[in-house]
C-alpha atoms as a PDB file:
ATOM      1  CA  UNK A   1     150.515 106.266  63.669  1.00  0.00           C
ATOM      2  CA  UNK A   2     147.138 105.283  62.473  1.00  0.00           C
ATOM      3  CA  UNK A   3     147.465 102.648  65.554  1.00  0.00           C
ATOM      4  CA  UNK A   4     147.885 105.043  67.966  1.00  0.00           C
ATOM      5  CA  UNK A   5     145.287 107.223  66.990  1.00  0.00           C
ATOM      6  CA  UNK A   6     142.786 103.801  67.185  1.00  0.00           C
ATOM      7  CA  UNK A   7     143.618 103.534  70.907  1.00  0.00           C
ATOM      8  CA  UNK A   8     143.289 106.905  71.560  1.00  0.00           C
ATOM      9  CA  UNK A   9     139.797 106.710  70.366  1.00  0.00           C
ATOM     10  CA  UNK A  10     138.468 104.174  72.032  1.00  0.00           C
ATOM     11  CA  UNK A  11     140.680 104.940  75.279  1.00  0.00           C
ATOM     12  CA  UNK A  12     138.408 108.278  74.643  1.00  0.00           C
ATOM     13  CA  UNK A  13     135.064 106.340  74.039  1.00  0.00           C
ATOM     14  CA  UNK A  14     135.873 104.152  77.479  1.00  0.00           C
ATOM     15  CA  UNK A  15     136.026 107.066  79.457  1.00  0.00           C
ATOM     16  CA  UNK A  16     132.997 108.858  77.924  1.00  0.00           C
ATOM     17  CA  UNK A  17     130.974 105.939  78.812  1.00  0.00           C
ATOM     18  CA  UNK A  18     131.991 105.387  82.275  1.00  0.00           C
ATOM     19  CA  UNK A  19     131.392 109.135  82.962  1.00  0.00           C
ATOM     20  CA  UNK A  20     128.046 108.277  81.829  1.00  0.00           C
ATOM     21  CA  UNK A  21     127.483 105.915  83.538  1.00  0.00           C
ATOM     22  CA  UNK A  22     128.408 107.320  86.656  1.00  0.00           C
ATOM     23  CA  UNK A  23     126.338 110.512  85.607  1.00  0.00           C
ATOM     24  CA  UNK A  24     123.326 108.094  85.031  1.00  0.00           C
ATOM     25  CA  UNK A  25     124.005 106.507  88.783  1.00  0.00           C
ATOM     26  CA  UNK A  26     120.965 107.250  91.086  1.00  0.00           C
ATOM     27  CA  UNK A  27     122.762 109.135  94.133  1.00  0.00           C
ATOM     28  CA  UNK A  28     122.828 107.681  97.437  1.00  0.00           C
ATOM     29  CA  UNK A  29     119.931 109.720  99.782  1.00  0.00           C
ATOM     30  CA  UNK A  30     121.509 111.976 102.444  1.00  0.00           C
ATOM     31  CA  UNK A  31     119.461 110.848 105.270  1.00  0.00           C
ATOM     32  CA  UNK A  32     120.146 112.618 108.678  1.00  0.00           C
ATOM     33  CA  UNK A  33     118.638 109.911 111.354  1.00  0.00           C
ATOM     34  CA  UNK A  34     116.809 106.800 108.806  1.00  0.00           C
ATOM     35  CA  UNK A  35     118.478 103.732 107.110  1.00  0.00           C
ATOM     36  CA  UNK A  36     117.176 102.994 103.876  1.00  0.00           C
ATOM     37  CA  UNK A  37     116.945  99.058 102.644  1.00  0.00           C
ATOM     38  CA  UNK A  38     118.769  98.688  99.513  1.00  0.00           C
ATOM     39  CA  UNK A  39     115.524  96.392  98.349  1.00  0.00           C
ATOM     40  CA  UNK A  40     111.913  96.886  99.454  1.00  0.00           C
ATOM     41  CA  UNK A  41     111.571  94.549 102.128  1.00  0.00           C
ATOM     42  CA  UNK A  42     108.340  92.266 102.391  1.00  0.00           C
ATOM     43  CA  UNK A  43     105.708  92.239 105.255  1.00  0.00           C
ATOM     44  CA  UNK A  44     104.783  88.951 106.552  1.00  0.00           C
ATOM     45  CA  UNK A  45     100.903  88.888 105.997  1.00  0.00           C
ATOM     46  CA  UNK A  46      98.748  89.830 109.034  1.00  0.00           C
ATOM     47  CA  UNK A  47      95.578  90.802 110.481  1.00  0.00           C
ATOM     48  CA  UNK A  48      94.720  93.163 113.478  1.00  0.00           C
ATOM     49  CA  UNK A  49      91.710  95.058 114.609  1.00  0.00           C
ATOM     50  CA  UNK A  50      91.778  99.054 114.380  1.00  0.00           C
ATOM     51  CA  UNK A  51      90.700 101.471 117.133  1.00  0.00           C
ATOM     52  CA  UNK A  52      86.877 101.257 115.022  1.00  0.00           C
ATOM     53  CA  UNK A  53      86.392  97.570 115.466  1.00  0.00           C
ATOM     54  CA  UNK A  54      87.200  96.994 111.729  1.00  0.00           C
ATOM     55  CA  UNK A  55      89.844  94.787 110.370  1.00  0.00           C
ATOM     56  CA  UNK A  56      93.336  95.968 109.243  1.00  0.00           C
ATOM     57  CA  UNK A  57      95.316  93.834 107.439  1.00  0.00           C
ATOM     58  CA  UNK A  58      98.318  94.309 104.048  1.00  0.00           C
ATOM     59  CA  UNK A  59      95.255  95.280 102.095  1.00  0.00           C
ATOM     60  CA  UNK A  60      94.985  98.349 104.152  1.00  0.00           C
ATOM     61  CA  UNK A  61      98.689  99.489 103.317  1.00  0.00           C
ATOM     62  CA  UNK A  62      98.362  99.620  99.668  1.00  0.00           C
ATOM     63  CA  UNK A  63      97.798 103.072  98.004  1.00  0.00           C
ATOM     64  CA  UNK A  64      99.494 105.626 100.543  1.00  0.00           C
ATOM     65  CA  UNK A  65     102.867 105.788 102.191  1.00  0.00           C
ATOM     66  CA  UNK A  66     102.960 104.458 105.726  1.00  0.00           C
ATOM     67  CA  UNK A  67     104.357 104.949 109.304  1.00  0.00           C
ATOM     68  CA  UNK A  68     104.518 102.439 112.151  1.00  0.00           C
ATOM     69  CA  UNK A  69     105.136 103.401 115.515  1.00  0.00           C
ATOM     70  CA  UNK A  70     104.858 100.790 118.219  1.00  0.00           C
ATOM     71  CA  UNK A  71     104.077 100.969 121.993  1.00  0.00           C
ATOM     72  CA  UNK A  72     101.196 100.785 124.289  1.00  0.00           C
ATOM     73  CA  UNK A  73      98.363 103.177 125.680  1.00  0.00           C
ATOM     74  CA  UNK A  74      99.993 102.908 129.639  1.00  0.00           C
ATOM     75  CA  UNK A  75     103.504 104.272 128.277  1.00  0.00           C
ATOM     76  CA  UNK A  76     104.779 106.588 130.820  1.00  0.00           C
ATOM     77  CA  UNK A  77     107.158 108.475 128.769  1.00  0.00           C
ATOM     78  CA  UNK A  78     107.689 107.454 124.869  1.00  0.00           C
ATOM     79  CA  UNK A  79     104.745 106.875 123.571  1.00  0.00           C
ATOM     80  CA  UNK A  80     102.932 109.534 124.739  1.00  0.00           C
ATOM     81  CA  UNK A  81     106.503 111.635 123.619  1.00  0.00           C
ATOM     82  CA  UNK A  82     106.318 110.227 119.781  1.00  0.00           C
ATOM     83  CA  UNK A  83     103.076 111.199 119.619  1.00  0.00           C
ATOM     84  CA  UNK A  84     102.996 114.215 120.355  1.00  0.00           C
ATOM     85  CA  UNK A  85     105.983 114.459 118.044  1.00  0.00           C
ATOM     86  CA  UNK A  86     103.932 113.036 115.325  1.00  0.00           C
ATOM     87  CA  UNK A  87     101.279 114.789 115.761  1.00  0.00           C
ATOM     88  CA  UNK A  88     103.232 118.139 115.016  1.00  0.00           C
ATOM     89  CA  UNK A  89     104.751 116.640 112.092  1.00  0.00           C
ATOM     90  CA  UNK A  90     102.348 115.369 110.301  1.00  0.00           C
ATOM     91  CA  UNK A  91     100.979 118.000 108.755  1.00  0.00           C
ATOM     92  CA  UNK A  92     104.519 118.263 107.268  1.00  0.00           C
ATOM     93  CA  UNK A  93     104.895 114.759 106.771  1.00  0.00           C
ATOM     94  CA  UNK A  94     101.024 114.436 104.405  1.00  0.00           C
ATOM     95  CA  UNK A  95     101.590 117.604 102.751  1.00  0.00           C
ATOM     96  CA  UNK A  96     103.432 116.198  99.421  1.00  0.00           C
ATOM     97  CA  UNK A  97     101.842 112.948  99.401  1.00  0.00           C
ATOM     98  CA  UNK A  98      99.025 110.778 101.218  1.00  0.00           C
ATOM     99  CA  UNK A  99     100.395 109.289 104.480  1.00  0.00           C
ATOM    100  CA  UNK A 100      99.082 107.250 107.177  1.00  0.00           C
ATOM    101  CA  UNK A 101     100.312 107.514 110.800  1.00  0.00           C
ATOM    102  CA  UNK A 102      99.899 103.442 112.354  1.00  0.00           C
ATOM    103  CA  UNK A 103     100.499 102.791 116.191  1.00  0.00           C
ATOM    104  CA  UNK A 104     100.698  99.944 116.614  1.00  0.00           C
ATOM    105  CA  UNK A 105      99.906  98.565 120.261  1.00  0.00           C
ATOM    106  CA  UNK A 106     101.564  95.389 121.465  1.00  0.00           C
ATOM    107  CA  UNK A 107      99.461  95.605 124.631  1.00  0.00           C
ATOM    108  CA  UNK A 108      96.530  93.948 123.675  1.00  0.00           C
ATOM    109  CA  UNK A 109      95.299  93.072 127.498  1.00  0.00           C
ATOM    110  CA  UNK A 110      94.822  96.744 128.293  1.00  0.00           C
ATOM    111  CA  UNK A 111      94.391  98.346 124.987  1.00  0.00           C
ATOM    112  CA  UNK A 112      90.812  97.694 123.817  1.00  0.00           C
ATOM    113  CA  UNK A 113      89.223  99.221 120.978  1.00  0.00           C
ATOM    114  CA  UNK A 114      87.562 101.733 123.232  1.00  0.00           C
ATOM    115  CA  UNK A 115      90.783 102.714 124.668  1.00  0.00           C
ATOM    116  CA  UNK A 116      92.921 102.607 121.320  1.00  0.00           C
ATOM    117  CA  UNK A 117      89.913 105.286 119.825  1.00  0.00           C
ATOM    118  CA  UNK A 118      90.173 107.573 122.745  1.00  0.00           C
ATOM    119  CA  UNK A 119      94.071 107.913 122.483  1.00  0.00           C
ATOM    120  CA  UNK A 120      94.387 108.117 118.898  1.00  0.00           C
ATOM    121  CA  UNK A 121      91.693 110.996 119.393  1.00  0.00           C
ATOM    122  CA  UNK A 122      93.492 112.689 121.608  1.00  0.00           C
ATOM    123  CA  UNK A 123      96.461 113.336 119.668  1.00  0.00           C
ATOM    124  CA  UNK A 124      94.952 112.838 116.213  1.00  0.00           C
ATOM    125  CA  UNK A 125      91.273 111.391 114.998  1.00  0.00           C
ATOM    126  CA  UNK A 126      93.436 110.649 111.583  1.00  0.00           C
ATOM    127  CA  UNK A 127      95.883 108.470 113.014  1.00  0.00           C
ATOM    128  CA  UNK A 128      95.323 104.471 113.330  1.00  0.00           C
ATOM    129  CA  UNK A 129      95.968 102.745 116.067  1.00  0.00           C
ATOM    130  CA  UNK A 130      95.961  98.757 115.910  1.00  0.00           C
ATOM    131  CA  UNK A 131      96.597  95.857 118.006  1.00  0.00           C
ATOM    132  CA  UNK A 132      96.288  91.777 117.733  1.00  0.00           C
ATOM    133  CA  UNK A 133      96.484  88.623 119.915  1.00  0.00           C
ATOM    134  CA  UNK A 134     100.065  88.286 120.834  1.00  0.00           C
ATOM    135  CA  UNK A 135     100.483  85.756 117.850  1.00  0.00           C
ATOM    136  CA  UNK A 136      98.997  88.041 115.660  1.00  0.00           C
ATOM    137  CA  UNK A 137     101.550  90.478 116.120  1.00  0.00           C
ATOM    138  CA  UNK A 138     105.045  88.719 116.606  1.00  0.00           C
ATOM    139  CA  UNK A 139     105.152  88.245 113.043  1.00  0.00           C
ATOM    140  CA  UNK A 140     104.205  91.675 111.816  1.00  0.00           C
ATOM    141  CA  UNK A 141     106.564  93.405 114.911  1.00  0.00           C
ATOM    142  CA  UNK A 142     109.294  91.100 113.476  1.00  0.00           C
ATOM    143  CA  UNK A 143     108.991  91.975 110.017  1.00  0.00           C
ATOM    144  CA  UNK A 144     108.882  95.657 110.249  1.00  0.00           C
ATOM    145  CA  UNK A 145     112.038  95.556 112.449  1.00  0.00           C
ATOM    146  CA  UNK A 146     110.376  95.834 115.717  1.00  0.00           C
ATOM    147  CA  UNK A 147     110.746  93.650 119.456  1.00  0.00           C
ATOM    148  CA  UNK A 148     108.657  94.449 122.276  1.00  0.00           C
ATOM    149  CA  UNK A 149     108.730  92.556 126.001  1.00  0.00           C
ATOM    150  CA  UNK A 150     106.368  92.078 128.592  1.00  0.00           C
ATOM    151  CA  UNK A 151     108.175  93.332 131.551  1.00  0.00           C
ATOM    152  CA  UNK A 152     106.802  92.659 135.093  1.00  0.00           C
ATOM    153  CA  UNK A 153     103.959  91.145 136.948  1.00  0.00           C
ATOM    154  CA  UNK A 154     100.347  92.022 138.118  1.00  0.00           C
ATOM    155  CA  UNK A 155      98.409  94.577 136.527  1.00  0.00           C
ATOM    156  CA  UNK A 156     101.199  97.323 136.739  1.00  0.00           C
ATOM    157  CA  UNK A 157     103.433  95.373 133.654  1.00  0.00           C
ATOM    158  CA  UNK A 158     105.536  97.751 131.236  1.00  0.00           C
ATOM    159  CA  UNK A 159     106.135  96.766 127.911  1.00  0.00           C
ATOM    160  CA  UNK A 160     109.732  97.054 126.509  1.00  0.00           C
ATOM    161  CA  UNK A 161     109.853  98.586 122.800  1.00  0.00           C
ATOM    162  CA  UNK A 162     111.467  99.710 119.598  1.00  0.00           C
ATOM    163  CA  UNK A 163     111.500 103.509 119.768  1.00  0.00           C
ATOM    164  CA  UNK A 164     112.064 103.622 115.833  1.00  0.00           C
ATOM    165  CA  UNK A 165     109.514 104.053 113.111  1.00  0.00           C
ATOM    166  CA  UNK A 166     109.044 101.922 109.906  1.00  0.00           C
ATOM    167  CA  UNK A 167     108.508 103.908 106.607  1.00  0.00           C
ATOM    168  CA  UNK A 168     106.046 101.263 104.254  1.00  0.00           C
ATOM    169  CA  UNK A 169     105.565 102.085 100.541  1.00  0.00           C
ATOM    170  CA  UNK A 170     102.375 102.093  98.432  1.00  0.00           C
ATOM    171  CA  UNK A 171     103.130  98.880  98.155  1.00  0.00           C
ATOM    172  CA  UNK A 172     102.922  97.491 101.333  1.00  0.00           C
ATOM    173  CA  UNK A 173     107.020  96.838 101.777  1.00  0.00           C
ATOM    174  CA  UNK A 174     109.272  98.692 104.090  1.00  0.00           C
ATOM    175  CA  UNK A 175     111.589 100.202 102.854  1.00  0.00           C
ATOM    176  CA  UNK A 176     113.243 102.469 105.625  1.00  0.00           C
ATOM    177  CA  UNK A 177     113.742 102.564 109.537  1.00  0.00           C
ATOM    178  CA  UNK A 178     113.876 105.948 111.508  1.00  0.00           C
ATOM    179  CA  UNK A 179     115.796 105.525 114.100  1.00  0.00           C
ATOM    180  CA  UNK A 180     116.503 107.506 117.201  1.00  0.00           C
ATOM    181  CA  UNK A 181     119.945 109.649 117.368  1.00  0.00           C
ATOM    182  CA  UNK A 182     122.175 111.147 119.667  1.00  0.00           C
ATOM    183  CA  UNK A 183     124.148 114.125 118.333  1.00  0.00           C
ATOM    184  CA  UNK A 184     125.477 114.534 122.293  1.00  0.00           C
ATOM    185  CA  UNK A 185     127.450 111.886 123.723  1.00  0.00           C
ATOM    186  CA  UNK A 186     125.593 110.389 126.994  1.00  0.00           C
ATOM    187  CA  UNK A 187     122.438 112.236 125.951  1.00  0.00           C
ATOM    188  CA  UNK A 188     118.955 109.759 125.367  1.00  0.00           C
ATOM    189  CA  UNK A 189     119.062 109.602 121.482  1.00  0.00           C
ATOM    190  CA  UNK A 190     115.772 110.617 119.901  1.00  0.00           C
ATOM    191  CA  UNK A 191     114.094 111.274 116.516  1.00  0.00           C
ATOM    192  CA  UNK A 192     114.450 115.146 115.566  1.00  0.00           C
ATOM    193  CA  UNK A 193     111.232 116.232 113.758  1.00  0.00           C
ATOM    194  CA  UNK A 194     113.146 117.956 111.322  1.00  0.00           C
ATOM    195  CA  UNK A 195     115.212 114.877 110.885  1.00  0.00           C
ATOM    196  CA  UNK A 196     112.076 112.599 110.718  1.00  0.00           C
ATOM    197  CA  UNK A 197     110.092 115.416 107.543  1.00  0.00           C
ATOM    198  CA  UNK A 198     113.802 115.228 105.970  1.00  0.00           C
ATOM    199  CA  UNK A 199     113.933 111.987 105.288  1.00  0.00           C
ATOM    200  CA  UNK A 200     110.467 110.741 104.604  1.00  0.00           C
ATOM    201  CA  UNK A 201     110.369 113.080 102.210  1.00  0.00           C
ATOM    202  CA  UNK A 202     113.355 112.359 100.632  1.00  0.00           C
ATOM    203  CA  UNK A 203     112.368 108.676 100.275  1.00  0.00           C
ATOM    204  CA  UNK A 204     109.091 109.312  99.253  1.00  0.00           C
ATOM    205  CA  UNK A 205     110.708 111.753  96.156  1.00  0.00           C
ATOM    206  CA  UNK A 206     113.302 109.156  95.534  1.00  0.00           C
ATOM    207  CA  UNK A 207     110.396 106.371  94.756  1.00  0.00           C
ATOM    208  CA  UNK A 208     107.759 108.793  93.216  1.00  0.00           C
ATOM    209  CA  UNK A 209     110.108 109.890  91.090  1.00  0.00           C
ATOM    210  CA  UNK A 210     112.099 106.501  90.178  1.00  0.00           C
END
């Protein structure tokens, strides 16, 4: 008898520590159009020049939570679309914790400094908006997830893009992807606003508060 009562105990104790443990767990995010990295991921180090003239490198990621949006001034259609988009949501986006909005232009030949300062302007003076020689920004493009293509010839090129966003920590690693989503089959998929607040905000809770 005494036996018994032994195993029942610790049969007892097993299963009070494995509901503990899964009690403890951290929950998996419910994230409605983003992928979160299990890991942070590293940046590969880089340097580009900011719609001011000045020089933006890792340093300038450090601190704040950051978005990355690539594409080029002379976008017909998404670029000037995510903007826009941004622009509505940022006030959302900034309102729990310090956040900088980063386009990133992979069209260096047309997008001068000049030009980079009058169309961050337009949609917001508190967005950045950076660009590099082209070897200056394969590695960075690569590392946040990102391809681009010059598509083309003459002076009336397109550039081919990513149309997702990369969500950096305060520590300069990525972390997330926001990706574009299609809730209607044979409709172009996009990134909901609602969608896009949702989850940055979730992520950002999820490593303020861990």
């Amino acid at each position: 008898m005494k036996l018994a009562w032994i195993i029942a105990a610790g049969a007892l104790i097993c299963a009070g520590m494995l509901a503990a443990i899964q009690f403890s767990a951290p929950k998996a995010l419910q994230l409605q159009t983003s992928y979160e990295f299990p890991s942070p991921q590293a940046i590969a180090p880089f340097t580009l020049t900011d719609q001011h003239g000045n020089t933006f490198d890792n340093a300038d990621l450090l601190g704040q939570w950051n978005l990355f949006f690539i594409g080029y001034t002379s976008c017909p259609d998404v670029c000037p679309t995510t903007m826009g988009k941004l622009t509505a949501a940022y006030p959302s986006l900034s309102d729990e914790a310090a956040l900088q909005i980063i386009f990133l232009s992979v069209d260096p030949k047309r997008d001068s400094t000049d030009t980079l300062l009058n169309y961050a302007n337009f949609f917001n003076p508190e967005f950045i908006a950076v660009t590099g020689a082209h070897n200056q920004l394969y590695p960075v493009t690569r590392s946040l997830g990102f391809v681009y293509a010059m598509v083309g010839e003459g002076e009336n090129y397109q550039v081919d893009h990513s149309a997702s966003f990369a969500l950096v920590s305060p520590k300069g690693e990525k972390v997330a992807i926001i990706k574009p989503k299609s809730d209607t089959p044979g409709k172009l998929p996009q990134i909901k606003n609602s969608a896009l607040i949702h989850d940055v905000k979730a992520i950002m809770g999820k490593y303020e508060n861990g």
